[in-house]
CSV table of C-alpha atoms in Angstrom, one decimal:
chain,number,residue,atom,x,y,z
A,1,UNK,CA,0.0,0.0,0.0
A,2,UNK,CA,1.2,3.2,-0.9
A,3,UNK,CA,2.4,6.2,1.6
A,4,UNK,CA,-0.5,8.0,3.4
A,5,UNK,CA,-0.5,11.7,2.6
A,6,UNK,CA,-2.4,13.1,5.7
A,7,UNK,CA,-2.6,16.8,3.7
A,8,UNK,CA,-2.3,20.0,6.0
A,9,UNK,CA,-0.7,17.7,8.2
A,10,UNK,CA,2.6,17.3,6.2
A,11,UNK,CA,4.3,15.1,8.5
A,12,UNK,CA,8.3,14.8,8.2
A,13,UNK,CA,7.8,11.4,6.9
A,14,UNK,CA,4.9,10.1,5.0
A,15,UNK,CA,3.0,7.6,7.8
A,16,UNK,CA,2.2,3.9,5.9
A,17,UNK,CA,-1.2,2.1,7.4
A,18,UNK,CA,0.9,0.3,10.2
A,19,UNK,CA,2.0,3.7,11.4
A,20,UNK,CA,-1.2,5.6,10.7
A,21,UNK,CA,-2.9,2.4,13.1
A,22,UNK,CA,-0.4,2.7,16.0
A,23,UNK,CA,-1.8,6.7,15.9
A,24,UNK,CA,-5.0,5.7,15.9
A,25,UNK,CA,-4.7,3.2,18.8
A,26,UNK,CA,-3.1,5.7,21.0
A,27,UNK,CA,-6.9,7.8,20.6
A,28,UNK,CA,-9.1,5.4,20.0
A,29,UNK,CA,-11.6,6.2,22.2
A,30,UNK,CA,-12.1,9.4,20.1
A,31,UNK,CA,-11.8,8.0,16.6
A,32,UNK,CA,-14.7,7.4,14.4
A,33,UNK,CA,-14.6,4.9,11.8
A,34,UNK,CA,-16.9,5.6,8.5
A,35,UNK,CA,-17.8,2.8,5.6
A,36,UNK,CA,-19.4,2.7,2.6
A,37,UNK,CA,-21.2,-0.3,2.1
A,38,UNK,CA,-22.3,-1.3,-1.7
A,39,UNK,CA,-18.5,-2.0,-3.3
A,40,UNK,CA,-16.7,-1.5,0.0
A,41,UNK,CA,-17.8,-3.7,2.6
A,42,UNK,CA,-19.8,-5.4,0.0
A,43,UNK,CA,-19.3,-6.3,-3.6
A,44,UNK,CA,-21.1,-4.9,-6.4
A,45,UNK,CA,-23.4,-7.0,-7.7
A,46,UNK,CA,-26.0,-7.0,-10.9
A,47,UNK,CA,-29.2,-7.4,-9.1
A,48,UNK,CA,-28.6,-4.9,-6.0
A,49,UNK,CA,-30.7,-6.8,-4.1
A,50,UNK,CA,-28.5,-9.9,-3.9
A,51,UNK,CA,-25.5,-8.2,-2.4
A,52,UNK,CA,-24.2,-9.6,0.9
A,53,UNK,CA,-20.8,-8.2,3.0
A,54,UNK,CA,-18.1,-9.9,2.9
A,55,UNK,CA,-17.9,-12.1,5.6
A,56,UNK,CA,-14.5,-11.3,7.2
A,57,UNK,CA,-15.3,-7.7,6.8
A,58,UNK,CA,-18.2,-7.7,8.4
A,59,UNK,CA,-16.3,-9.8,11.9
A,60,UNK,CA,-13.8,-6.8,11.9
A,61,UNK,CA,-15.9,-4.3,12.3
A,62,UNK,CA,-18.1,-6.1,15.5
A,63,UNK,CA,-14.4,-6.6,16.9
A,64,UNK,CA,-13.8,-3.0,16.3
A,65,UNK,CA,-17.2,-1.4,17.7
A,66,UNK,CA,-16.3,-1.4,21.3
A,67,UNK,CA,-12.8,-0.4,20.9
A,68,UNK,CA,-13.3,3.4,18.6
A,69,UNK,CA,-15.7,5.9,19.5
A,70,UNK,CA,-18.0,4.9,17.0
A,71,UNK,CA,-18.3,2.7,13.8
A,72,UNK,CA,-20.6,4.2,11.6
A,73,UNK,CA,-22.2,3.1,7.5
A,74,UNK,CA,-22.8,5.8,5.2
A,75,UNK,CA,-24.4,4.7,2.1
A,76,UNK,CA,-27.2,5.3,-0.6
A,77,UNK,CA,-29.2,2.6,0.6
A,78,UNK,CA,-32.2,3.0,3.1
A,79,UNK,CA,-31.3,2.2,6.9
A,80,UNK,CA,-33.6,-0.8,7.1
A,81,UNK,CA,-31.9,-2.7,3.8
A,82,UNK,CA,-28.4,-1.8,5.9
A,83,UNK,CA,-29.5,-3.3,9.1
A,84,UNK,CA,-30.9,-6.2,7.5
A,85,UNK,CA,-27.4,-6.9,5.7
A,86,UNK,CA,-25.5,-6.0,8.9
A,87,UNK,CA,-27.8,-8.9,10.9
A,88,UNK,CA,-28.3,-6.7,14.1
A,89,UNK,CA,-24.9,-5.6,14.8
A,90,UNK,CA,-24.3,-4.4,18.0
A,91,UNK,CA,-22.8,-0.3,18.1
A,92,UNK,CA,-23.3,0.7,15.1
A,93,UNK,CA,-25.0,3.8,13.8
A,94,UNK,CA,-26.6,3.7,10.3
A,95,UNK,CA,-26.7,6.7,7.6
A,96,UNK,CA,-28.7,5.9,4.7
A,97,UNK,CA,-29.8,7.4,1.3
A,98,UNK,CA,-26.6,9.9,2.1
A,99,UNK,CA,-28.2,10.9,5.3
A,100,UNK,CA,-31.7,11.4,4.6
A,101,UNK,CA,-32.0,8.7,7.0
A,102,UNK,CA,-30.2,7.5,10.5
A,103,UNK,CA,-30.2,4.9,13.3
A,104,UNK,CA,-27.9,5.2,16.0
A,105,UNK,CA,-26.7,1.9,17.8
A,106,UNK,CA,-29.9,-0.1,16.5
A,107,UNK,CA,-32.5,2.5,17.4
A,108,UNK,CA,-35.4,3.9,15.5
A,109,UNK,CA,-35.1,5.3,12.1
A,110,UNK,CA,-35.1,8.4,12.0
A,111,UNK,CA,-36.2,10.7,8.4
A,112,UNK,CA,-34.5,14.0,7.5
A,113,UNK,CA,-38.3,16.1,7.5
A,114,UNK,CA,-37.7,18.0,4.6
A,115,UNK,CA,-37.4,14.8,2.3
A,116,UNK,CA,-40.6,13.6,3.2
A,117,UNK,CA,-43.2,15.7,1.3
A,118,UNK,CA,-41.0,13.8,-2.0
A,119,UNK,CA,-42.3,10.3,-1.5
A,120,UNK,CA,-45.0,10.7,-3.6
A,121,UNK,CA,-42.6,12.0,-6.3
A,122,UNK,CA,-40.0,9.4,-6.0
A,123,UNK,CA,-43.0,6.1,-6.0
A,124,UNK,CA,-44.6,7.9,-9.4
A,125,UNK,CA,-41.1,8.6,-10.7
A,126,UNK,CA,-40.0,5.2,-10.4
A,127,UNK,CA,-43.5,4.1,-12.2
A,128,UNK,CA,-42.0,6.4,-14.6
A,129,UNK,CA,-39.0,4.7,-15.3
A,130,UNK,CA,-40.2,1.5,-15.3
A,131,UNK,CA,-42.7,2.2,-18.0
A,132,UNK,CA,-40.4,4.5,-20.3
A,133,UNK,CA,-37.2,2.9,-20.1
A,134,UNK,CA,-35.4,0.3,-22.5
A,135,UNK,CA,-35.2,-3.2,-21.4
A,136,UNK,CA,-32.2,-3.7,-19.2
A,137,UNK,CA,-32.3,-0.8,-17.0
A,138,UNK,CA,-32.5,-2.0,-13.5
A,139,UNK,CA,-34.9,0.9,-11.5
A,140,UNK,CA,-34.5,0.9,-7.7
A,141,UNK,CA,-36.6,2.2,-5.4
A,142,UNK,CA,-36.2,3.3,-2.1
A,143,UNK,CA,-38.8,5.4,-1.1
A,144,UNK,CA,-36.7,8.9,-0.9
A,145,UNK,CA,-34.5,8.1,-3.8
A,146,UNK,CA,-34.8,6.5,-7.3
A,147,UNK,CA,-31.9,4.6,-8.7
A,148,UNK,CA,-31.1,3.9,-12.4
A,149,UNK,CA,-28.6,1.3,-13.4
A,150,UNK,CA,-27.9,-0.5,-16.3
A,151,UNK,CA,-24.6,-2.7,-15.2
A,152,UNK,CA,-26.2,-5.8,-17.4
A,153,UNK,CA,-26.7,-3.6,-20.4
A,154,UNK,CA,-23.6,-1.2,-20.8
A,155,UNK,CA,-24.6,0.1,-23.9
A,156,UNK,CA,-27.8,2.2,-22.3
A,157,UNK,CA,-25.9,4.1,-20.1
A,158,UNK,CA,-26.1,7.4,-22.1
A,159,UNK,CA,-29.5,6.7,-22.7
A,160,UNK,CA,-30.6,6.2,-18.7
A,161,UNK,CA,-28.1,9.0,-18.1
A,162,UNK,CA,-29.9,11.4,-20.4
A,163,UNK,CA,-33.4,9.8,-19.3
A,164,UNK,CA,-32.6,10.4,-16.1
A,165,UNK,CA,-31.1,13.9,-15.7
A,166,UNK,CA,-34.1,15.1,-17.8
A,167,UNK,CA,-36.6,14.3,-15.2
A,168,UNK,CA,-34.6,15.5,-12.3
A,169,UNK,CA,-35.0,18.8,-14.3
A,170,UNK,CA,-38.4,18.5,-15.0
A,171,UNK,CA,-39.1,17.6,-11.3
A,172,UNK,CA,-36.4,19.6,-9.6
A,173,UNK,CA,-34.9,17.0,-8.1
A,174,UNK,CA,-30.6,16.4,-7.7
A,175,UNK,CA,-28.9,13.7,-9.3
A,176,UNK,CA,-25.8,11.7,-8.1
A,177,UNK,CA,-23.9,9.6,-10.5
A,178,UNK,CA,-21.9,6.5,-9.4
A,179,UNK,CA,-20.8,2.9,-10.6
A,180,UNK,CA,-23.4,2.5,-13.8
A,181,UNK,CA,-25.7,4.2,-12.0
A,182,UNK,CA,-27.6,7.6,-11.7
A,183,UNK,CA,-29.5,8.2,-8.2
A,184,UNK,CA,-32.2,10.6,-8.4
A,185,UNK,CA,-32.8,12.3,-4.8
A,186,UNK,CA,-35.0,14.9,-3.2
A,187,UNK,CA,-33.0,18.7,-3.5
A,188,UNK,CA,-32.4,18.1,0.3
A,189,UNK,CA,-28.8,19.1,1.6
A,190,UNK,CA,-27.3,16.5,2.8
A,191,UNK,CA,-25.1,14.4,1.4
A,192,UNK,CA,-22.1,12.0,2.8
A,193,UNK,CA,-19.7,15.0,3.1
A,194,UNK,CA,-22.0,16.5,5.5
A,195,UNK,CA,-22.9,13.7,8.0
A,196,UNK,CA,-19.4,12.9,8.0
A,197,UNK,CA,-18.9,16.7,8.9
A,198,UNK,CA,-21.1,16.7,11.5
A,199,UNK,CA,-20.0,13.0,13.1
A,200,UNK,CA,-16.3,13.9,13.2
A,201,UNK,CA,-17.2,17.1,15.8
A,202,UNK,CA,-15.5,16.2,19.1
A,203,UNK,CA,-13.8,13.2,17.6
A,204,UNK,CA,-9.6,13.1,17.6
A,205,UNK,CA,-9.6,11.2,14.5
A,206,UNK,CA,-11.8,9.1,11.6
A,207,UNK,CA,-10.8,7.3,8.9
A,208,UNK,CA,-13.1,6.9,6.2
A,209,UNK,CA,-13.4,4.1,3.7
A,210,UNK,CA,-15.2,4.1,0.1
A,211,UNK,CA,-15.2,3.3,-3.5
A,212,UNK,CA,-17.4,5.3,-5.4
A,213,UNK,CA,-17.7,9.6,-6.5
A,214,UNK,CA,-20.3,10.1,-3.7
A,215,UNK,CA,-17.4,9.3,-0.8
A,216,UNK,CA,-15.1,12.0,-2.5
A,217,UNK,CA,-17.0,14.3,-0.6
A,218,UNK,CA,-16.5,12.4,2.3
A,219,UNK,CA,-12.7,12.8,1.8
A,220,UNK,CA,-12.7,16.1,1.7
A,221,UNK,CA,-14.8,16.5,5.3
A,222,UNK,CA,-11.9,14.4,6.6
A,223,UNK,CA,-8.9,17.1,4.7
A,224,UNK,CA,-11.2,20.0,6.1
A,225,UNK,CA,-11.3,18.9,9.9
A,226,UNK,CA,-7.5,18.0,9.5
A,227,UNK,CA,-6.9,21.2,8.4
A,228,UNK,CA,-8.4,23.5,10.8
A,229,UNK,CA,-7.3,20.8,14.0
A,230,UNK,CA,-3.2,19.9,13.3
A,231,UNK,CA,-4.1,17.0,15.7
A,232,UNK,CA,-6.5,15.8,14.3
A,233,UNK,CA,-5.7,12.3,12.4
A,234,UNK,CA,-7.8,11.8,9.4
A,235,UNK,CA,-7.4,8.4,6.8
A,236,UNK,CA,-9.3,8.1,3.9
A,237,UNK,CA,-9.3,4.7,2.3
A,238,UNK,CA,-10.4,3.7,-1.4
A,239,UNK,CA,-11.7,0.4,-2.4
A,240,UNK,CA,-11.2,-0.1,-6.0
A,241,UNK,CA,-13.4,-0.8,-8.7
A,242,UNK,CA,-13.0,-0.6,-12.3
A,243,UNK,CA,-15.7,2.1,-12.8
A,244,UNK,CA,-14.6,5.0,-11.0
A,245,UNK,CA,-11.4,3.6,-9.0
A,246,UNK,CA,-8.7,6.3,-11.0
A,247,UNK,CA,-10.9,9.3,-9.8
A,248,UNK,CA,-11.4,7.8,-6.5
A,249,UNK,CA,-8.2,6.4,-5.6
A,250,UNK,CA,-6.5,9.8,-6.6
A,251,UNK,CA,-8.5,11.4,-3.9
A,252,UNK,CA,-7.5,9.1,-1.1
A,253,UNK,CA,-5.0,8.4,1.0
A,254,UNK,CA,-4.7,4.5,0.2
A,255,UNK,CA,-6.2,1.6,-1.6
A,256,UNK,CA,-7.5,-1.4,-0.7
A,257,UNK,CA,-7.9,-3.9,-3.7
A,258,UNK,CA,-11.4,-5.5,-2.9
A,259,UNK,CA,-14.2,-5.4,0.3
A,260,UNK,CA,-12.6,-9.3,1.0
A,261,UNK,CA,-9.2,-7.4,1.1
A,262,UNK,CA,-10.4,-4.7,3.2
A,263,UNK,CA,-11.7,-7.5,5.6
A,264,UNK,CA,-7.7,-8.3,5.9
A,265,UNK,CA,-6.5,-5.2,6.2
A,266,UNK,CA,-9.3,-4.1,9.3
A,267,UNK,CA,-8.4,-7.7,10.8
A,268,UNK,CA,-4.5,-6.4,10.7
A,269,UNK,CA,-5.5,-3.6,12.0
A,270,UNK,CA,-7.0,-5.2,15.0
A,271,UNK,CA,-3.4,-6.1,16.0
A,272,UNK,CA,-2.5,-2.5,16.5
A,273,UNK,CA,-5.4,-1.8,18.3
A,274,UNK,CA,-6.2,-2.2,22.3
């Protein structure tokens, strides 16, 4: 794995994982630790439904819950699909559809109010889709959020893309584009640069790990804390993929190969940690 480059930080030498670890051990109690979950704790799949964390992964992070200050998933799916996948793990607080949803340590689910007078948009806009769209397009629902993928027919994506970004103008809605996909979403702000913002306030460090465009913003909540706080440690890792690794691997620190290698590397890290 290559050097870390910690940013504003500029240490004397560049820290490697081992190093940035041993940090991290010496504050865990105040360090957060932030996943993604479709292609970094879990691998993509074609039929979204059918994805499943990787195993070792997933053990790593229940070993890890009660030693940081918090483990926390931040992803574009809704809260209850993550706590179904994460099989009632203990500690853990959930962000889902980029925030417009969150459970903290297995309670209720709580809505971000201003998205919900757009359920009623997002169910007819999904009919939409469904009915307009070529054969091959893959339309998910999830109540506050459409998404649009056509990773078993390539050769639509300018077609969804265009399709897709024409209704969010029509409707005034935002789009998000990610691994041959494009998520429609209420124009609520919040995004995964913003819960991290707000999670990281009072921590001493976070590391943050993701594969797709969405978790650059992420990054950069990481670089800003860093560098307004000197001592503030902050990691971000990239999982890569062969959609949009380059762009996201240039924004991070380090990269992980695969969400079964990132369930090695969290299991070495358990070494480091007390």
């Amino acid at each position: 794995m290559s050097p870390l480059n910690l940013g504003n930080q500029q240490p004397k030498t560049p820290l490697n994982a081992d190093q940035a670890w041993r940090i991290t051990a010496s504050r865990a109690a105040g360090t957060v630790l932030f996943f993604d979950f479709d292609g970094t704790l879990a691998p993509v799949d074609d039929d979204p439904t059918a994805v499943r964390p990787a195993p070792k992964a997933l053990a790593a992070i229940e070993a890890l819950a009660p030693v940081v200050q918090r483990v926390a998933i931040v992803s574009a799916r809704p809260v209850e699909f993550l706590r179904d996948q994460l099989g009632g793990l203990a500690g853990v607080d959930l962000y889902g559809l980029y925030g417009l949803e969150h459970s903290h340590s297995g309670g209720e689910t709580v809505t971000e109010p201003a998205a919900l007078p757009w359920v009623p948009t997002m169910a007819e806009l999904a009919d939409l889709a469904r009915a307009e769209l070529p054969p091959g397009t893959l339309v998910e629902y999830k109540r506050l959020s459409v998404a649009l993928h056509w990773r078993t027919a390539p050769q639509l994506g300018a077609t969804v893309q265009q399709w897709g970004q024409a209704q969010a103008d029509r409707l005034g809605l935002r789009s998000q584009a990610g691994r041959m996909v494009l998520e429609l979403k209420p124009p609520v702000d919040r995004d995964k640069g913003m819960v991290i913002g707000e999670a990281i306030k009072g921590a001493t460090g976070a590391w943050y790990f993701g594969d797709d465009v969405s978790d650059i913003k992420a990054f950069a909540a990481l670089r800003a804390r860093a560098a307004a706080d000197p001592d503030f440690l902050g990691v971000c890792v990239a999982v890569a993929n062969p959609e949009t690794g380059h762009e996201v691997a240039n924004a991070a620190d380090l990269t992980i190969e695969s969400p079964a290698a990132l369930g090695d590397f969290l299991t070495q890290a358990l070494t480091h940690l007390p």
